[in-house]
JSON list of C-alpha atoms in Angstrom, two decimals:
[
{"chain": "A", "resi": 1, "resn": "MET", "atom": "CA", "xyz": [-0.03, -0.03, 0.18]},
{"chain": "A", "resi": 2, "resn": "ASN", "atom": "CA", "xyz": [1.87, 3.00, -1.31]},
{"chain": "A", "resi": 3, "resn": "ASN", "atom": "CA", "xyz": [-0.96, 4.98, -2.86]},
{"chain": "A", "resi": 4, "resn": "THR", "atom": "CA", "xyz": [-2.10, 8.70, -1.38]},
{"chain": "A", "resi": 5, "resn": "ILE", "atom": "CA", "xyz": [-3.69, 8.02, 1.96]},
{"chain": "A", "resi": 6, "resn": "GLY", "atom": "CA", "xyz": [-6.53, 9.95, 2.98]},
{"chain": "A", "resi": 7, "resn": "LEU", "atom": "CA", "xyz": [-6.42, 11.64, 6.98]},
{"chain": "A", "resi": 8, "resn": "ALA", "atom": "CA", "xyz": [-9.30, 12.77, 8.85]},
{"chain": "A", "resi": 9, "resn": "CYS", "atom": "CA", "xyz": [-9.57, 14.05, 12.43]},
{"chain": "A", "resi": 10, "resn": "ASP", "atom": "CA", "xyz": [-11.51, 15.95, 14.86]},
{"chain": "A", "resi": 11, "resn": "HIS", "atom": "CA", "xyz": [-10.12, 18.31, 17.61]},
{"chain": "A", "resi": 12, "resn": "ALA", "atom": "CA", "xyz": [-9.17, 15.37, 19.86]},
{"chain": "A", "resi": 13, "resn": "GLY", "atom": "CA", "xyz": [-7.21, 13.64, 17.25]},
{"chain": "A", "resi": 14, "resn": "TYR", "atom": "CA", "xyz": [-5.38, 16.75, 15.53]},
{"chain": "A", "resi": 15, "resn": "GLU", "atom": "CA", "xyz": [-2.16, 16.28, 17.71]},
{"chain": "A", "resi": 16, "resn": "LEU", "atom": "CA", "xyz": [-1.89, 12.58, 16.65]},
{"chain": "A", "resi": 17, "resn": "LYS", "atom": "CA", "xyz": [-2.72, 13.45, 13.02]},
{"chain": "A", "resi": 18, "resn": "GLN", "atom": "CA", "xyz": [0.01, 15.90, 13.25]},
{"chain": "A", "resi": 19, "resn": "TYR", "atom": "CA", "xyz": [2.42, 12.96, 14.43]},
{"chain": "A", "resi": 20, "resn": "VAL", "atom": "CA", "xyz": [0.87, 10.79, 11.29]},
{"chain": "A", "resi": 21, "resn": "LYS", "atom": "CA", "xyz": [1.74, 13.41, 8.82]},
{"chain": "A", "resi": 22, "resn": "GLN", "atom": "CA", "xyz": [5.52, 13.26, 10.05]},
{"chain": "A", "resi": 23, "resn": "TYR", "atom": "CA", "xyz": [5.43, 9.57, 10.11]},
{"chain": "A", "resi": 24, "resn": "LEU", "atom": "CA", "xyz": [4.03, 9.52, 6.36]},
{"chain": "A", "resi": 25, "resn": "ASP", "atom": "CA", "xyz": [6.49, 12.28, 5.41]},
{"chain": "A", "resi": 26, "resn": "ASN", "atom": "CA", "xyz": [9.49, 10.19, 6.80]},
{"chain": "A", "resi": 27, "resn": "ARG", "atom": "CA", "xyz": [8.39, 7.47, 4.74]},
{"chain": "A", "resi": 28, "resn": "GLY", "atom": "CA", "xyz": [7.88, 9.34, 1.49]},
{"chain": "A", "resi": 29, "resn": "ILE", "atom": "CA", "xyz": [4.05, 8.42, 1.75]},
{"chain": "A", "resi": 30, "resn": "ALA", "atom": "CA", "xyz": [1.95, 10.74, -0.10]},
{"chain": "A", "resi": 31, "resn": "TYR", "atom": "CA", "xyz": [-1.33, 11.86, 1.81]},
{"chain": "A", "resi": 32, "resn": "LYS", "atom": "CA", "xyz": [-4.23, 14.26, 1.71]},
{"chain": "A", "resi": 33, "resn": "ASP", "atom": "CA", "xyz": [-5.50, 15.79, 4.66]},
{"chain": "A", "resi": 34, "resn": "TYR", "atom": "CA", "xyz": [-9.39, 16.12, 4.84]},
{"chain": "A", "resi": 35, "resn": "GLY", "atom": "CA", "xyz": [-9.29, 18.20, 8.23]},
{"chain": "A", "resi": 36, "resn": "THR", "atom": "CA", "xyz": [-9.70, 19.19, 10.72]},
{"chain": "A", "resi": 37, "resn": "TYR", "atom": "CA", "xyz": [-6.78, 21.90, 10.83]},
{"chain": "A", "resi": 38, "resn": "SER", "atom": "CA", "xyz": [-6.48, 22.87, 14.40]},
{"chain": "A", "resi": 39, "resn": "GLU", "atom": "CA", "xyz": [-7.62, 21.82, 17.94]},
{"chain": "A", "resi": 40, "resn": "SER", "atom": "CA", "xyz": [-10.57, 24.06, 17.83]},
{"chain": "A", "resi": 41, "resn": "SER", "atom": "CA", "xyz": [-13.66, 22.19, 18.71]},
{"chain": "A", "resi": 42, "resn": "CYS", "atom": "CA", "xyz": [-15.32, 20.60, 15.71]},
{"chain": "A", "resi": 43, "resn": "ASP", "atom": "CA", "xyz": [-17.42, 17.79, 14.87]},
{"chain": "A", "resi": 44, "resn": "TYR", "atom": "CA", "xyz": [-15.96, 14.53, 13.78]},
{"chain": "A", "resi": 45, "resn": "PRO", "atom": "CA", "xyz": [-18.70, 13.47, 11.18]},
{"chain": "A", "resi": 46, "resn": "ASP", "atom": "CA", "xyz": [-17.89, 16.82, 8.88]},
{"chain": "A", "resi": 47, "resn": "PHE", "atom": "CA", "xyz": [-14.42, 15.07, 8.39]},
{"chain": "A", "resi": 48, "resn": "GLY", "atom": "CA", "xyz": [-15.18, 11.35, 8.45]},
{"chain": "A", "resi": 49, "resn": "HIS", "atom": "CA", "xyz": [-17.64, 11.68, 5.58]},
{"chain": "A", "resi": 50, "resn": "ALA", "atom": "CA", "xyz": [-15.15, 14.11, 3.88]},
{"chain": "A", "resi": 51, "resn": "LEU", "atom": "CA", "xyz": [-12.27, 11.14, 4.04]},
{"chain": "A", "resi": 52, "resn": "ALA", "atom": "CA", "xyz": [-15.12, 8.47, 3.30]},
{"chain": "A", "resi": 53, "resn": "ARG", "atom": "CA", "xyz": [-16.17, 10.19, 0.00]},
{"chain": "A", "resi": 54, "resn": "GLY", "atom": "CA", "xyz": [-12.49, 10.58, -0.89]},
{"chain": "A", "resi": 55, "resn": "ILE", "atom": "CA", "xyz": [-12.03, 6.84, -0.66]},
{"chain": "A", "resi": 56, "resn": "GLU", "atom": "CA", "xyz": [-15.14, 6.22, -2.54]},
{"chain": "A", "resi": 57, "resn": "GLN", "atom": "CA", "xyz": [-14.26, 8.42, -5.37]},
{"chain": "A", "resi": 58, "resn": "GLY", "atom": "CA", "xyz": [-10.86, 7.05, -5.68]},
{"chain": "A", "resi": 59, "resn": "GLU", "atom": "CA", "xyz": [-8.81, 10.15, -4.68]},
{"chain": "A", "resi": 60, "resn": "VAL", "atom": "CA", "xyz": [-6.92, 8.15, -1.75]},
{"chain": "A", "resi": 61, "resn": "TYR", "atom": "CA", "xyz": [-6.54, 4.84, -0.35]},
{"chain": "A", "resi": 62, "resn": "PRO", "atom": "CA", "xyz": [-6.34, 3.67, 2.30]},
{"chain": "A", "resi": 63, "resn": "GLY", "atom": "CA", "xyz": [-7.50, 6.27, 5.18]},
{"chain": "A", "resi": 64, "resn": "ILE", "atom": "CA", "xyz": [-6.28, 6.96, 8.68]},
{"chain": "A", "resi": 65, "resn": "ALA", "atom": "CA", "xyz": [-8.53, 8.80, 10.81]},
{"chain": "A", "resi": 66, "resn": "ILE", "atom": "CA", "xyz": [-8.59, 9.86, 14.38]},
{"chain": "A", "resi": 67, "resn": "CYS", "atom": "CA", "xyz": [-11.03, 11.10, 17.08]},
{"chain": "A", "resi": 68, "resn": "GLY", "atom": "CA", "xyz": [-10.62, 11.03, 21.05]},
{"chain": "A", "resi": 69, "resn": "SER", "atom": "CA", "xyz": [-11.71, 7.43, 21.52]},
{"chain": "A", "resi": 70, "resn": "GLY", "atom": "CA", "xyz": [-11.79, 6.30, 17.66]},
{"chain": "A", "resi": 71, "resn": "GLU", "atom": "CA", "xyz": [-15.58, 5.16, 18.08]},
{"chain": "A", "resi": 72, "resn": "GLY", "atom": "CA", "xyz": [-17.18, 8.37, 16.72]},
{"chain": "A", "resi": 73, "resn": "ILE", "atom": "CA", "xyz": [-15.25, 8.91, 13.58]},
{"chain": "A", "resi": 74, "resn": "ALA", "atom": "CA", "xyz": [-15.48, 4.99, 13.06]},
{"chain": "A", "resi": 75, "resn": "MET", "atom": "CA", "xyz": [-19.05, 4.82, 13.36]},
{"chain": "A", "resi": 76, "resn": "THR", "atom": "CA", "xyz": [-19.39, 7.63, 10.66]},
{"chain": "A", "resi": 77, "resn": "LEU", "atom": "CA", "xyz": [-16.98, 6.26, 8.27]},
{"chain": "A", "resi": 78, "resn": "ASN", "atom": "CA", "xyz": [-19.01, 2.88, 8.36]},
{"chain": "A", "resi": 79, "resn": "LYS", "atom": "CA", "xyz": [-21.90, 4.49, 7.44]},
{"chain": "A", "resi": 80, "resn": "HIS", "atom": "CA", "xyz": [-20.67, 4.58, 3.83]},
{"chain": "A", "resi": 81, "resn": "GLN", "atom": "CA", "xyz": [-21.25, 1.25, 2.13]},
{"chain": "A", "resi": 82, "resn": "GLY", "atom": "CA", "xyz": [-17.74, 1.03, 0.67]},
{"chain": "A", "resi": 83, "resn": "ILE", "atom": "CA", "xyz": [-15.97, 1.83, 3.76]},
{"chain": "A", "resi": 84, "resn": "ARG", "atom": "CA", "xyz": [-14.56, -0.80, 6.28]},
{"chain": "A", "resi": 85, "resn": "ALA", "atom": "CA", "xyz": [-13.18, 1.33, 8.92]},
{"chain": "A", "resi": 86, "resn": "GLY", "atom": "CA", "xyz": [-11.50, -0.62, 11.77]},
{"chain": "A", "resi": 87, "resn": "LEU", "atom": "CA", "xyz": [-10.39, 0.60, 15.42]},
{"chain": "A", "resi": 88, "resn": "ALA", "atom": "CA", "xyz": [-6.95, -0.31, 16.47]},
{"chain": "A", "resi": 89, "resn": "TRP", "atom": "CA", "xyz": [-5.29, 0.62, 19.70]},
{"chain": "A", "resi": 90, "resn": "ILE", "atom": "CA", "xyz": [-2.45, -2.10, 19.50]},
{"chain": "A", "resi": 91, "resn": "PRO", "atom": "CA", "xyz": [-0.46, -3.53, 16.45]},
{"chain": "A", "resi": 92, "resn": "GLU", "atom": "CA", "xyz": [-2.20, -7.04, 16.82]},
{"chain": "A", "resi": 93, "resn": "ILE", "atom": "CA", "xyz": [-5.66, -5.28, 15.98]},
{"chain": "A", "resi": 94, "resn": "ALA", "atom": "CA", "xyz": [-4.29, -3.32, 13.09]},
{"chain": "A", "resi": 95, "resn": "HIS", "atom": "CA", "xyz": [-2.70, -6.51, 11.66]},
{"chain": "A", "resi": 96, "resn": "LEU", "atom": "CA", "xyz": [-6.26, -8.48, 11.89]},
{"chain": "A", "resi": 97, "resn": "ILE", "atom": "CA", "xyz": [-8.38, -5.57, 10.49]},
{"chain": "A", "resi": 98, "resn": "ARG", "atom": "CA", "xyz": [-6.28, -5.78, 7.31]},
{"chain": "A", "resi": 99, "resn": "GLN", "atom": "CA", "xyz": [-5.68, -9.33, 7.20]},
{"chain": "A", "resi": 100, "resn": "HIS", "atom": "CA", "xyz": [-9.31, -10.53, 7.86]},
{"chain": "A", "resi": 101, "resn": "ASN", "atom": "CA", "xyz": [-11.37, -7.66, 7.26]},
{"chain": "A", "resi": 102, "resn": "ASP", "atom": "CA", "xyz": [-9.64, -5.86, 4.44]},
{"chain": "A", "resi": 103, "resn": "ALA", "atom": "CA", "xyz": [-10.13, -2.29, 6.40]},
{"chain": "A", "resi": 104, "resn": "ASN", "atom": "CA", "xyz": [-9.54, 0.46, 4.17]},
{"chain": "A", "resi": 105, "resn": "VAL", "atom": "CA", "xyz": [-9.52, 2.97, 7.05]},
{"chain": "A", "resi": 106, "resn": "LEU", "atom": "CA", "xyz": [-7.31, 2.57, 9.94]},
{"chain": "A", "resi": 107, "resn": "VAL", "atom": "CA", "xyz": [-8.86, 4.32, 13.04]},
{"chain": "A", "resi": 108, "resn": "MET", "atom": "CA", "xyz": [-6.92, 5.25, 16.18]},
{"chain": "A", "resi": 109, "resn": "PRO", "atom": "CA", "xyz": [-8.04, 6.64, 19.56]},
{"chain": "A", "resi": 110, "resn": "GLY", "atom": "CA", "xyz": [-6.06, 9.85, 19.86]},
{"chain": "A", "resi": 111, "resn": "ARG", "atom": "CA", "xyz": [-6.53, 10.41, 23.54]},
{"chain": "A", "resi": 112, "resn": "PHE", "atom": "CA", "xyz": [-5.51, 6.95, 24.46]},
{"chain": "A", "resi": 113, "resn": "ILE", "atom": "CA", "xyz": [-2.56, 6.11, 22.48]},
{"chain": "A", "resi": 114, "resn": "SER", "atom": "CA", "xyz": [1.19, 7.15, 22.32]},
{"chain": "A", "resi": 115, "resn": "HIS", "atom": "CA", "xyz": [3.07, 8.31, 19.18]},
{"chain": "A", "resi": 116, "resn": "GLU", "atom": "CA", "xyz": [5.21, 5.01, 19.71]},
{"chain": "A", "resi": 117, "resn": "THR", "atom": "CA", "xyz": [2.20, 2.89, 19.79]},
{"chain": "A", "resi": 118, "resn": "ALA", "atom": "CA", "xyz": [0.59, 4.68, 16.88]},
{"chain": "A", "resi": 119, "resn": "GLN", "atom": "CA", "xyz": [3.83, 4.06, 14.90]},
{"chain": "A", "resi": 120, "resn": "GLU", "atom": "CA", "xyz": [3.64, 0.57, 15.73]},
{"chain": "A", "resi": 121, "resn": "ILE", "atom": "CA", "xyz": [-0.04, 0.29, 14.65]},
{"chain": "A", "resi": 122, "resn": "MET", "atom": "CA", "xyz": [0.71, 2.07, 11.49]},
{"chain": "A", "resi": 123, "resn": "ASP", "atom": "CA", "xyz": [3.64, -0.06, 10.73]},
{"chain": "A", "resi": 124, "resn": "GLU", "atom": "CA", "xyz": [1.41, -3.30, 11.21]},
{"chain": "A", "resi": 125, "resn": "TYR", "atom": "CA", "xyz": [-1.56, -1.76, 9.17]},
{"chain": "A", "resi": 126, "resn": "LEU", "atom": "CA", "xyz": [0.45, -0.49, 6.30]},
{"chain": "A", "resi": 127, "resn": "SER", "atom": "CA", "xyz": [2.45, -3.94, 5.90]},
{"chain": "A", "resi": 128, "resn": "THR", "atom": "CA", "xyz": [-0.31, -6.51, 6.36]},
{"chain": "A", "resi": 129, "resn": "PRO", "atom": "CA", "xyz": [-2.18, -7.48, 3.12]},
{"chain": "A", "resi": 130, "resn": "PHE", "atom": "CA", "xyz": [-5.79, -8.80, 2.85]},
{"chain": "A", "resi": 131, "resn": "GLU", "atom": "CA", "xyz": [-5.32, -12.83, 3.18]},
{"chain": "A", "resi": 132, "resn": "GLY", "atom": "CA", "xyz": [-8.65, -13.10, 1.02]},
{"chain": "A", "resi": 133, "resn": "GLY", "atom": "CA", "xyz": [-9.67, -16.70, 1.01]},
{"chain": "A", "resi": 134, "resn": "ARG", "atom": "CA", "xyz": [-12.33, -17.54, 3.71]},
{"chain": "A", "resi": 135, "resn": "HIS", "atom": "CA", "xyz": [-12.37, -13.86, 4.66]},
{"chain": "A", "resi": 136, "resn": "GLN", "atom": "CA", "xyz": [-13.49, -12.72, 1.41]},
{"chain": "A", "resi": 137, "resn": "LYS", "atom": "CA", "xyz": [-16.98, -13.99, 1.49]},
{"chain": "A", "resi": 138, "resn": "ARG", "atom": "CA", "xyz": [-17.33, -12.42, 4.78]},
{"chain": "A", "resi": 139, "resn": "VAL", "atom": "CA", "xyz": [-16.15, -9.15, 3.67]},
{"chain": "A", "resi": 140, "resn": "GLU", "atom": "CA", "xyz": [-18.38, -9.12, 0.57]},
{"chain": "A", "resi": 141, "resn": "LYS", "atom": "CA", "xyz": [-21.31, -9.72, 3.06]},
{"chain": "A", "resi": 142, "resn": "ILE", "atom": "CA", "xyz": [-20.75, -6.51, 5.07]},
{"chain": "A", "resi": 143, "resn": "ALA", "atom": "CA", "xyz": [-22.23, -3.90, 2.47]},
{"chain": "A", "resi": 144, "resn": "ILE", "atom": "CA", "xyz": [-25.86, -4.02, 2.22]},
{"chain": "A", "resi": 145, "resn": "HIS", "atom": "CA", "xyz": [-27.35, -4.72, -1.23]},
{"chain": "A", "resi": 146, "resn": "GLU", "atom": "CA", "xyz": [-30.99, -3.70, -1.60]}
]
């Protein structure tokens, strides 16, 4: 995965998102920042929906999203049929959301992990391929087809 990565956060995730940008810059990985752009109070859905649309429209892939707990922005992202956002707070979870669930957005809890842990999570997420096989049929059942 070395495409342009989409980034999104709310005010509680802003500081960690700045670290994520530094991490990506140091590895020569391109990114597009969908906001927020400061620690001023804001609403995570505004930025989660923007990132989801960026992925759906092919502007970016994959995404990294951050809010205080990670839960709110994950809920927002997962309202989009083509998004599989997975919340990871340890590297082992990041590995599994890629390997088993083909997560196209990594979500991290900005208020609960250190920069070191975030780096380990991103290393694992970005280096783990989707296993496919028995997991493919399960992933195909996630989206609602009416």
